[in-house]
Amino acid sequence: TTDPNAPLGVVALPYSGSEGNRQMGLMRWAQTGNHGTLPNPALPNTFLAQTYDIDEPYRAVYDLCFNTGCCYPAKSLSYPYHDPPQCTDSSHQKDKYGGFTCSMCDDLCGDFCESAIATNFWMGTIHSRLKYPVGSRLAVAAARSVYHVASGSGVGRAPTGPTLAGCAVDSEAKAVKIWFNSTLLEGDTVIVQDYDRAKPYRSKMEVLLRTDDRNNNGLCLQIIGDKCVDDGHGIDFKWKGDLDQHLMSMWNSVDILTQGNATNGGFEVVIDLGPFNANDVMAIRYAWEGTCCWSERETENTLERRSRYCPPKSCPIYSEPSGLPANSFLAEIVDGRCKCISPQVCDGDGTLPLVDRPGPGSRIKNIRLVPSLPPSSSLAKWLGSTLLTIGLSAVLVFGLFVCTNRRRGQSNVVEKAEETEMIELVW
């Protein structure tokens, strides 16, 4: 039988794996035991690979190019393995695909058809064809968090991407400062990649705003029909109409002011609240819905949206040099500060090191940063014994250093090859 403590890898699902449920951020959170990352106290000996940024690149293009027949006469491009029809112009097709005509096939679908012929789909875009980067991330996470393999040159040591440590609302600046956990980054820092700022949803950062109508306020983690069955605190409520659509409309995309390297030692990212009242911000979330290139709130039927290619790794926030995406997160704003839903903890205050605070769900217990000194009457004796200990330790360390260097030349080549093979990310 399998050892109960055997390491277990988890792939946090991308949007294409939703199969009818739009709450993919919630799904990813649940995959971590509601702690936001792996491993954690509830799920030890586990490791995590995020995939929301490496979803099927042709997800939006698939419906347009395959169903219109632009890939004709290619054979058997997708489950259930029927040949695509030949493209024929019709008013129905033009209306459905935002003005599409068959004369656009080569320009809009040429790359898609070549890709599909080279690597077929299975059941459409539900199963992304990008497998290698998923395996690479799993291997990196396993090597660093479970097997404790030292990192190869230039690829970092972090087993996971940037993880929320805390945040604070700055009412005067109309901004939110977000801090990421420096301990989990293992020497990595945070970077913000450029994105299409003309489309605010590309930031993948959203805030939930308070409204005048109290009945319209509320965070909901799970919806069944017209009822929210969990608001994060065990409270349910009903809503007349499309509750899912209503709650989606309450979230507003906001821009990320930080560009390039994060500030405050490489762990702080600043969010622009723009036209919104800072005092109305009830919650904040990142990478919770849609893909890096598309949002659930995009409802316009344009040809540009229908034919949009989404390159892998095109979301904004990553670690450097490991190149891992930030773990998606959601936190309430209480008294101007982030408060994650239990058991996740994110009450960091922006001081370094940005680590978990002691408390429920925390990895840190009974921390003592500075050893207590002995009473003054025995200070001289304490200093003498301490200096003697330091001297003996130095001699021992020097001896170990000499022995290690003699052996290092024999194993360096093999060790380096093994590390590179285990750790290297292909991007």
PDB file of N, CA and C in Angstrom, residues 94-179:
ATOM      1  N   LYS A  94     -22.045  34.700 -39.788  1.00  0.00           N
ATOM      2  CA  LYS A  94     -21.533  36.062 -39.689  1.00  0.00           C
ATOM      3  C   LYS A  94     -21.973  36.717 -38.384  1.00  0.00           C
ATOM      4  N   ASP A  95     -23.229  36.503 -38.009  1.00  0.00           N
ATOM      5  CA  ASP A  95     -23.746  37.075 -36.765  1.00  0.00           C
ATOM      6  C   ASP A  95     -23.119  36.405 -35.544  1.00  0.00           C
ATOM      7  N   LYS A  96     -22.970  35.101 -35.599  1.00  0.00           N
ATOM      8  CA  LYS A  96     -22.456  34.353 -34.446  1.00  0.00           C
ATOM      9  C   LYS A  96     -21.011  34.697 -34.150  1.00  0.00           C
ATOM     10  N   TYR A  97     -20.211  34.936 -35.177  1.00  0.00           N
ATOM     11  CA  TYR A  97     -18.779  35.141 -34.995  1.00  0.00           C
ATOM     12  C   TYR A  97     -18.343  36.567 -35.305  1.00  0.00           C
ATOM     13  N   GLY A  98     -19.202  37.516 -35.029  1.00  0.00           N
ATOM     14  CA  GLY A  98     -18.813  38.924 -35.084  1.00  0.00           C
ATOM     15  C   GLY A  98     -18.387  39.439 -36.440  1.00  0.00           C
ATOM     16  N   GLY A  99     -19.064  39.008 -37.503  1.00  0.00           N
ATOM     17  CA  GLY A  99     -18.757  39.498 -38.838  1.00  0.00           C
ATOM     18  C   GLY A  99     -17.795  38.642 -39.622  1.00  0.00           C
ATOM     19  N   PHE A 100     -17.587  37.419 -39.198  1.00  0.00           N
ATOM     20  CA  PHE A 100     -16.640  36.527 -39.860  1.00  0.00           C
ATOM     21  C   PHE A 100     -17.148  36.099 -41.232  1.00  0.00           C
ATOM     22  N   THR A 101     -16.214  36.039 -42.198  1.00  0.00           N
ATOM     23  CA  THR A 101     -16.484  35.458 -43.518  1.00  0.00           C
ATOM     24  C   THR A 101     -15.365  34.479 -43.856  1.00  0.00           C
ATOM     25  N   CYS A 102     -15.642  33.560 -44.750  1.00  0.00           N
ATOM     26  CA  CYS A 102     -14.674  32.509 -45.081  1.00  0.00           C
ATOM     27  C   CYS A 102     -13.391  33.059 -45.681  1.00  0.00           C
ATOM     28  N   SER A 103     -13.436  34.248 -46.244  1.00  0.00           N
ATOM     29  CA  SER A 103     -12.227  34.840 -46.817  1.00  0.00           C
ATOM     30  C   SER A 103     -11.193  35.173 -45.741  1.00  0.00           C
ATOM     31  N   MET A 104     -11.619  35.158 -44.473  1.00  0.00           N
ATOM     32  CA  MET A 104     -10.713  35.465 -43.355  1.00  0.00           C
ATOM     33  C   MET A 104     -10.011  34.232 -42.805  1.00  0.00           C
ATOM     34  N   CYS A 105     -10.321  33.061 -43.352  1.00  0.00           N
ATOM     35  CA  CYS A 105      -9.802  31.812 -42.793  1.00  0.00           C
ATOM     36  C   CYS A 105      -8.281  31.786 -42.682  1.00  0.00           C
ATOM     37  N   ASP A 106      -7.598  32.138 -43.763  1.00  0.00           N
ATOM     38  CA  ASP A 106      -6.137  32.032 -43.756  1.00  0.00           C
ATOM     39  C   ASP A 106      -5.522  32.943 -42.700  1.00  0.00           C
ATOM     40  N   ASP A 107      -5.996  34.184 -42.647  1.00  0.00           N
ATOM     41  CA  ASP A 107      -5.410  35.153 -41.713  1.00  0.00           C
ATOM     42  C   ASP A 107      -5.726  34.805 -40.258  1.00  0.00           C
ATOM     43  N   LEU A 108      -6.957  34.413 -39.969  1.00  0.00           N
ATOM     44  CA  LEU A 108      -7.373  34.201 -38.584  1.00  0.00           C
ATOM     45  C   LEU A 108      -7.135  32.783 -38.087  1.00  0.00           C
ATOM     46  N   CYS A 109      -7.141  31.824 -38.994  1.00  0.00           N
ATOM     47  CA  CYS A 109      -7.122  30.428 -38.557  1.00  0.00           C
ATOM     48  C   CYS A 109      -5.957  29.602 -39.073  1.00  0.00           C
ATOM     49  N   GLY A 110      -5.099  30.196 -39.897  1.00  0.00           N
ATOM     50  CA  GLY A 110      -3.997  29.425 -40.466  1.00  0.00           C
ATOM     51  C   GLY A 110      -3.110  28.792 -39.409  1.00  0.00           C
ATOM     52  N   ASP A 111      -2.685  29.587 -38.418  1.00  0.00           N
ATOM     53  CA  ASP A 111      -1.816  29.064 -37.359  1.00  0.00           C
ATOM     54  C   ASP A 111      -2.548  28.026 -36.503  1.00  0.00           C
ATOM     55  N   PHE A 112      -3.822  28.279 -36.234  1.00  0.00           N
ATOM     56  CA  PHE A 112      -4.598  27.328 -35.440  1.00  0.00           C
ATOM     57  C   PHE A 112      -4.676  25.971 -36.126  1.00  0.00           C
ATOM     58  N   CYS A 113      -4.992  25.976 -37.427  1.00  0.00           N
ATOM     59  CA  CYS A 113      -5.153  24.716 -38.148  1.00  0.00           C
ATOM     60  C   CYS A 113      -3.849  23.926 -38.177  1.00  0.00           C
ATOM     61  N   GLU A 114      -2.726  24.619 -38.385  1.00  0.00           N
ATOM     62  CA  GLU A 114      -1.432  23.934 -38.373  1.00  0.00           C
ATOM     63  C   GLU A 114      -1.155  23.330 -36.997  1.00  0.00           C
ATOM     64  N   SER A 115      -1.460  24.085 -35.950  1.00  0.00           N
ATOM     65  CA  SER A 115      -1.237  23.599 -34.587  1.00  0.00           C
ATOM     66  C   SER A 115      -2.115  22.401 -34.282  1.00  0.00           C
ATOM     67  N   ALA A 116      -3.383  22.464 -34.699  1.00  0.00           N
ATOM     68  CA  ALA A 116      -4.323  21.380 -34.415  1.00  0.00           C
ATOM     69  C   ALA A 116      -3.946  20.102 -35.167  1.00  0.00           C
ATOM     70  N   ILE A 117      -3.469  20.250 -36.389  1.00  0.00           N
ATOM     71  CA  ILE A 117      -3.059  19.079 -37.169  1.00  0.00           C
ATOM     72  C   ILE A 117      -1.821  18.437 -36.548  1.00  0.00           C
ATOM     73  N   ALA A 118      -0.906  19.281 -36.062  1.00  0.00           N
ATOM     74  CA  ALA A 118       0.327  18.765 -35.472  1.00  0.00           C
ATOM     75  C   ALA A 118       0.066  18.079 -34.126  1.00  0.00           C
ATOM     76  N   THR A 119      -0.814  18.689 -33.291  1.00  0.00           N
ATOM     77  CA  THR A 119      -1.147  18.138 -31.974  1.00  0.00           C
ATOM     78  C   THR A 119      -2.649  18.253 -31.789  1.00  0.00           C
ATOM     79  N   ASN A 120      -3.329  17.129 -31.882  1.00  0.00           N
ATOM     80  CA  ASN A 120      -4.787  17.117 -31.873  1.00  0.00           C
ATOM     81  C   ASN A 120      -5.352  17.519 -30.516  1.00  0.00           C
ATOM     82  N   PHE A 121      -6.606  17.937 -30.513  1.00  0.00           N
ATOM     83  CA  PHE A 121      -7.349  18.221 -29.292  1.00  0.00           C
ATOM     84  C   PHE A 121      -8.038  16.948 -28.812  1.00  0.00           C
ATOM     85  N   TRP A 122      -8.406  16.946 -27.554  1.00  0.00           N
ATOM     86  CA  TRP A 122      -9.230  15.869 -27.002  1.00  0.00           C
ATOM     87  C   TRP A 122     -10.403  16.505 -26.273  1.00  0.00           C
ATOM     88  N   MET A 123     -11.620  16.254 -26.784  1.00  0.00           N
ATOM     89  CA  MET A 123     -12.830  16.844 -26.221  1.00  0.00           C
ATOM     90  C   MET A 123     -12.753  18.375 -26.250  1.00  0.00           C
ATOM     91  N   GLY A 124     -12.310  18.913 -27.357  1.00  0.00           N
ATOM     92  CA  GLY A 124     -12.230  20.362 -27.483  1.00  0.00           C
ATOM     93  C   GLY A 124     -11.106  20.928 -26.643  1.00  0.00           C
ATOM     94  N   THR A 125     -11.357  22.093 -26.025  1.00  0.00           N
ATOM     95  CA  THR A 125     -10.305  22.771 -25.273  1.00  0.00           C
ATOM     96  C   THR A 125     -10.388  22.496 -23.773  1.00  0.00           C
ATOM     97  N   ILE A 126     -11.221  21.556 -23.349  1.00  0.00           N
ATOM     98  CA  ILE A 126     -11.315  21.238 -21.920  1.00  0.00           C
ATOM     99  C   ILE A 126      -9.962  20.787 -21.393  1.00  0.00           C
ATOM    100  N   HIS A 127      -9.246  20.006 -22.208  1.00  0.00           N
ATOM    101  CA  HIS A 127      -7.922  19.522 -21.808  1.00  0.00           C
ATOM    102  C   HIS A 127      -6.870  20.266 -22.621  1.00  0.00           C
ATOM    103  N   SER A 128      -6.172  21.180 -21.954  1.00  0.00           N
ATOM    104  CA  SER A 128      -5.136  21.952 -22.633  1.00  0.00           C
ATOM    105  C   SER A 128      -4.062  21.022 -23.188  1.00  0.00           C
ATOM    106  N   ARG A 129      -3.527  21.370 -24.360  1.00  0.00           N
ATOM    107  CA  ARG A 129      -2.486  20.539 -24.978  1.00  0.00           C
ATOM    108  C   ARG A 129      -1.095  20.851 -24.426  1.00  0.00           C
ATOM    109  N   LEU A 130      -0.981  21.882 -23.604  1.00  0.00           N
ATOM    110  CA  LEU A 130       0.314  22.240 -23.024  1.00  0.00           C
ATOM    111  C   LEU A 130       0.604  21.341 -21.823  1.00  0.00           C
ATOM    112  N   LYS A 131       1.336  20.283 -22.038  1.00  0.00           N
ATOM    113  CA  LYS A 131       1.642  19.319 -20.967  1.00  0.00           C
ATOM    114  C   LYS A 131       3.046  19.505 -20.394  1.00  0.00           C
ATOM    115  N   TYR A 132       4.008  19.845 -21.268  1.00  0.00           N
ATOM    116  CA  TYR A 132       5.388  19.919 -20.809  1.00  0.00           C
ATOM    117  C   TYR A 132       5.594  20.959 -19.708  1.00  0.00           C
ATOM    118  N   PRO A 133       5.070  22.193 -19.866  1.00  0.00           N
ATOM    119  CA  PRO A 133       5.277  23.176 -18.796  1.00  0.00           C
ATOM    120  C   PRO A 133       4.609  22.779 -17.483  1.00  0.00           C
ATOM    121  N   VAL A 134       3.494  22.037 -17.558  1.00  0.00           N
ATOM    122  CA  VAL A 134       2.848  21.557 -16.331  1.00  0.00           C
ATOM    123  C   VAL A 134       3.763  20.570 -15.622  1.00  0.00           C
ATOM    124  N   GLY A 135       4.320  19.625 -16.394  1.00  0.00           N
ATOM    125  CA  GLY A 135       5.248  18.664 -15.813  1.00  0.00           C
ATOM    126  C   GLY A 135       6.494  19.328 -15.252  1.00  0.00           C
ATOM    127  N   SER A 136       6.988  20.362 -15.939  1.00  0.00           N
ATOM    128  CA  SER A 136       8.165  21.081 -15.460  1.00  0.00           C
ATOM    129  C   SER A 136       7.898  21.728 -14.112  1.00  0.00           C
ATOM    130  N   ARG A 137       6.744  22.352 -13.980  1.00  0.00           N
ATOM    131  CA  ARG A 137       6.411  23.015 -12.710  1.00  0.00           C
ATOM    132  C   ARG A 137       6.214  22.005 -11.582  1.00  0.00           C
ATOM    133  N   LEU A 138       5.608  20.877 -11.899  1.00  0.00           N
ATOM    134  CA  LEU A 138       5.465  19.837 -10.875  1.00  0.00           C
ATOM    135  C   LEU A 138       6.833  19.325 -10.431  1.00  0.00           C
ATOM    136  N   ALA A 139       7.728  19.127 -11.392  1.00  0.00           N
ATOM    137  CA  ALA A 139       9.065  18.630 -11.059  1.00  0.00           C
ATOM    138  C   ALA A 139       9.818  19.628 -10.189  1.00  0.00           C
ATOM    139  N   VAL A 140       9.722  20.901 -10.525  1.00  0.00           N
ATOM    140  CA  VAL A 140      10.389  21.939  -9.742  1.00  0.00           C
ATOM    141  C   VAL A 140       9.832  21.979  -8.318  1.00  0.00           C
ATOM    142  N   ALA A 141       8.498  21.962  -8.194  1.00  0.00           N
ATOM    143  CA  ALA A 141       7.874  22.026  -6.874  1.00  0.00           C
ATOM    144  C   ALA A 141       8.251  20.814  -6.031  1.00  0.00           C
ATOM    145  N   ALA A 142       8.249  19.635  -6.654  1.00  0.00           N
ATOM    146  CA  ALA A 142       8.602  18.414  -5.920  1.00  0.00           C
ATOM    147  C   ALA A 142      10.062  18.451  -5.488  1.00  0.00           C
ATOM    148  N   ALA A 143      10.938  18.850  -6.399  1.00  0.00           N
ATOM    149  CA  ALA A 143      12.364  18.866  -6.090  1.00  0.00           C
ATOM    150  C   ALA A 143      12.677  19.805  -4.938  1.00  0.00           C
ATOM    151  N   ARG A 144      12.030  20.968  -4.932  1.00  0.00           N
ATOM    152  CA  ARG A 144      12.389  21.986  -3.944  1.00  0.00           C
ATOM    153  C   ARG A 144      11.662  21.832  -2.612  1.00  0.00           C
ATOM    154  N   SER A 145      10.400  21.410  -2.629  1.00  0.00           N
ATOM    155  CA  SER A 145       9.641  21.377  -1.378  1.00  0.00           C
ATOM    156  C   SER A 145       9.595  20.006  -0.730  1.00  0.00           C
ATOM    157  N   VAL A 146       9.754  18.933  -1.509  1.00  0.00           N
ATOM    158  CA  VAL A 146       9.653  17.579  -0.961  1.00  0.00           C
ATOM    159  C   VAL A 146      11.014  16.914  -0.855  1.00  0.00           C
ATOM    160  N   TYR A 147      11.785  16.970  -1.951  1.00  0.00           N
ATOM    161  CA  TYR A 147      13.061  16.274  -1.983  1.00  0.00           C
ATOM    162  C   TYR A 147      14.252  17.170  -1.643  1.00  0.00           C
ATOM    163  N   HIS A 148      13.988  18.471  -1.527  1.00  0.00           N
ATOM    164  CA  HIS A 148      15.000  19.442  -1.088  1.00  0.00           C
ATOM    165  C   HIS A 148      16.268  19.374  -1.932  1.00  0.00           C
ATOM    166  N   VAL A 149      16.080  19.294  -3.240  1.00  0.00           N
ATOM    167  CA  VAL A 149      17.193  19.307  -4.175  1.00  0.00           C
ATOM    168  C   VAL A 149      17.617  20.756  -4.375  1.00  0.00           C
ATOM    169  N   ALA A 150      18.915  21.011  -4.284  1.00  0.00           N
ATOM    170  CA  ALA A 150      19.397  22.371  -4.484  1.00  0.00           C
ATOM    171  C   ALA A 150      19.104  22.817  -5.907  1.00  0.00           C
ATOM    172  N   SER A 151      18.835  24.106  -6.078  1.00  0.00           N
ATOM    173  CA  SER A 151      18.458  24.612  -7.389  1.00  0.00           C
ATOM    174  C   SER A 151      19.651  24.676  -8.322  1.00  0.00           C
ATOM    175  N   GLY A 152      19.366  24.565  -9.594  1.00  0.00           N
ATOM    176  CA  GLY A 152      20.398  24.733 -10.594  1.00  0.00           C
ATOM    177  C   GLY A 152      20.766  26.202 -10.735  1.00  0.00           C
ATOM    178  N   SER A 153      21.798  26.493 -11.472  1.00  0.00           N
ATOM    179  CA  SER A 153      22.289  27.860 -11.595  1.00  0.00           C
ATOM    180  C   SER A 153      21.284  28.750 -12.303  1.00  0.00           C
ATOM    181  N   GLY A 154      20.918  29.860 -11.655  1.00  0.00           N
ATOM    182  CA  GLY A 154      20.106  30.885 -12.291  1.00  0.00           C
ATOM    183  C   GLY A 154      18.626  30.616 -12.370  1.00  0.00           C
ATOM    184  N   VAL A 155      18.108  29.595 -11.714  1.00  0.00           N
ATOM    185  CA  VAL A 155      16.675  29.332 -11.823  1.00  0.00           C
ATOM    186  C   VAL A 155      15.945  29.444 -10.496  1.00  0.00           C
ATOM    187  N   GLY A 156      16.612  29.900  -9.449  1.00  0.00           N
ATOM    188  CA  GLY A 156      15.928  30.157  -8.186  1.00  0.00           C
ATOM    189  C   GLY A 156      15.747  28.923  -7.329  1.00  0.00           C
ATOM    190  N   ARG A 157      15.167  29.151  -6.141  1.00  0.00           N
ATOM    191  CA  ARG A 157      14.977  28.069  -5.182  1.00  0.00           C
ATOM    192  C   ARG A 157      13.524  27.895  -4.768  1.00  0.00           C
ATOM    193  N   ALA A 158      12.652  28.822  -5.139  1.00  0.00           N
ATOM    194  CA  ALA A 158      11.279  28.814  -4.636  1.00  0.00           C
ATOM    195  C   ALA A 158      10.488  27.623  -5.176  1.00  0.00           C
ATOM    196  N   PRO A 159       9.760  26.908  -4.302  1.00  0.00           N
ATOM    197  CA  PRO A 159       8.913  25.810  -4.767  1.00  0.00           C
ATOM    198  C   PRO A 159       7.578  26.293  -5.302  1.00  0.00           C
ATOM    199  N   THR A 160       7.235  27.545  -5.033  1.00  0.00           N
ATOM    200  CA  THR A 160       5.943  28.084  -5.454  1.00  0.00           C
ATOM    201  C   THR A 160       6.113  29.545  -5.835  1.00  0.00           C
ATOM    202  N   GLY A 161       5.117  30.085  -6.525  1.00  0.00           N
ATOM    203  CA  GLY A 161       5.173  31.480  -6.941  1.00  0.00           C
ATOM    204  C   GLY A 161       4.806  32.423  -5.814  1.00  0.00           C
ATOM    205  N   PRO A 162       4.767  33.737  -6.099  1.00  0.00           N
ATOM    206  CA  PRO A 162       4.425  34.715  -5.074  1.00  0.00           C
ATOM    207  C   PRO A 162       3.099  34.374  -4.391  1.00  0.00           C
ATOM    208  N   THR A 163       3.099  34.409  -3.055  1.00  0.00           N
ATOM    209  CA  THR A 163       1.930  34.050  -2.249  1.00  0.00           C
ATOM    210  C   THR A 163       1.550  35.222  -1.361  1.00  0.00           C
ATOM    211  N   LEU A 164       0.284  35.556  -1.327  1.00  0.00           N
ATOM    212  CA  LEU A 164      -0.180  36.716  -0.571  1.00  0.00           C
ATOM    213  C   LEU A 164       0.236  36.637   0.893  1.00  0.00           C
ATOM    214  N   ALA A 165       0.843  37.735   1.396  1.00  0.00           N
ATOM    215  CA  ALA A 165       1.200  37.831   2.810  1.00  0.00           C
ATOM    216  C   ALA A 165       0.356  38.868   3.531  1.00  0.00           C
ATOM    217  N   GLY A 166      -0.136  39.875   2.808  1.00  0.00           N
ATOM    218  CA  GLY A 166      -0.954  40.914   3.432  1.00  0.00           C
ATOM    219  C   GLY A 166      -1.174  42.057   2.473  1.00  0.00           C
ATOM    220  N   CYS A 167      -1.971  43.028   2.881  1.00  0.00           N
ATOM    221  CA  CYS A 167      -2.194  44.217   2.067  1.00  0.00           C
ATOM    222  C   CYS A 167      -2.746  45.330   2.933  1.00  0.00           C
ATOM    223  N   ALA A 168      -2.680  46.570   2.428  1.00  0.00           N
ATOM    224  CA  ALA A 168      -3.216  47.726   3.132  1.00  0.00           C
ATOM    225  C   ALA A 168      -3.751  48.712   2.109  1.00  0.00           C
ATOM    226  N   VAL A 169      -4.893  49.318   2.428  1.00  0.00           N
ATOM    227  CA  VAL A 169      -5.508  50.326   1.562  1.00  0.00           C
ATOM    228  C   VAL A 169      -4.962  51.690   1.954  1.00  0.00           C
ATOM    229  N   ASP A 170      -4.475  52.446   0.979  1.00  0.00           N
ATOM    230  CA  ASP A 170      -4.008  53.815   1.188  1.00  0.00           C
ATOM    231  C   ASP A 170      -5.073  54.743   0.625  1.00  0.00           C
ATOM    232  N   SER A 171      -5.913  55.296   1.521  1.00  0.00           N
ATOM    233  CA  SER A 171      -7.058  56.106   1.089  1.00  0.00           C
ATOM    234  C   SER A 171      -6.620  57.374   0.381  1.00  0.00           C
ATOM    235  N   GLU A 172      -5.546  58.015   0.865  1.00  0.00           N
ATOM    236  CA  GLU A 172      -5.101  59.266   0.248  1.00  0.00           C
ATOM    237  C   GLU A 172      -4.564  59.031  -1.153  1.00  0.00           C
ATOM    238  N   ALA A 173      -3.777  57.996  -1.319  1.00  0.00           N
ATOM    239  CA  ALA A 173      -3.202  57.698  -2.637  1.00  0.00           C
ATOM    240  C   ALA A 173      -4.171  56.939  -3.532  1.00  0.00           C
ATOM    241  N   LYS A 174      -5.313  56.509  -2.985  1.00  0.00           N
ATOM    242  CA  LYS A 174      -6.284  55.697  -3.716  1.00  0.00           C
ATOM    243  C   LYS A 174      -5.590  54.479  -4.330  1.00  0.00           C
ATOM    244  N   ALA A 175      -4.905  53.765  -3.458  1.00  0.00           N
ATOM    245  CA  ALA A 175      -4.129  52.615  -3.894  1.00  0.00           C
ATOM    246  C   ALA A 175      -4.195  51.515  -2.842  1.00  0.00           C
ATOM    247  N   VAL A 176      -3.798  50.318  -3.248  1.00  0.00           N
ATOM    248  CA  VAL A 176      -3.667  49.183  -2.323  1.00  0.00           C
ATOM    249  C   VAL A 176      -2.252  48.647  -2.457  1.00  0.00           C
ATOM    250  N   LYS A 177      -1.564  48.526  -1.327  1.00  0.00           N
ATOM    251  CA  LYS A 177      -0.248  47.905  -1.311  1.00  0.00           C
ATOM    252  C   LYS A 177      -0.414  46.426  -0.976  1.00  0.00           C
ATOM    253  N   ILE A 178       0.107  45.579  -1.840  1.00  0.00           N
ATOM    254  CA  ILE A 178       0.016  44.124  -1.643  1.00  0.00           C
ATOM    255  C   ILE A 178       1.414  43.595  -1.369  1.00  0.00           C
ATOM    256  N   TRP A 179       1.537  42.769  -0.318  1.00  0.00           N
ATOM    257  CA  TRP A 179       2.828  42.190   0.046  1.00  0.00           C
ATOM    258  C   TRP A 179       2.781  40.681  -0.143  1.00  0.00           C
TER     259      TRP A 179
END
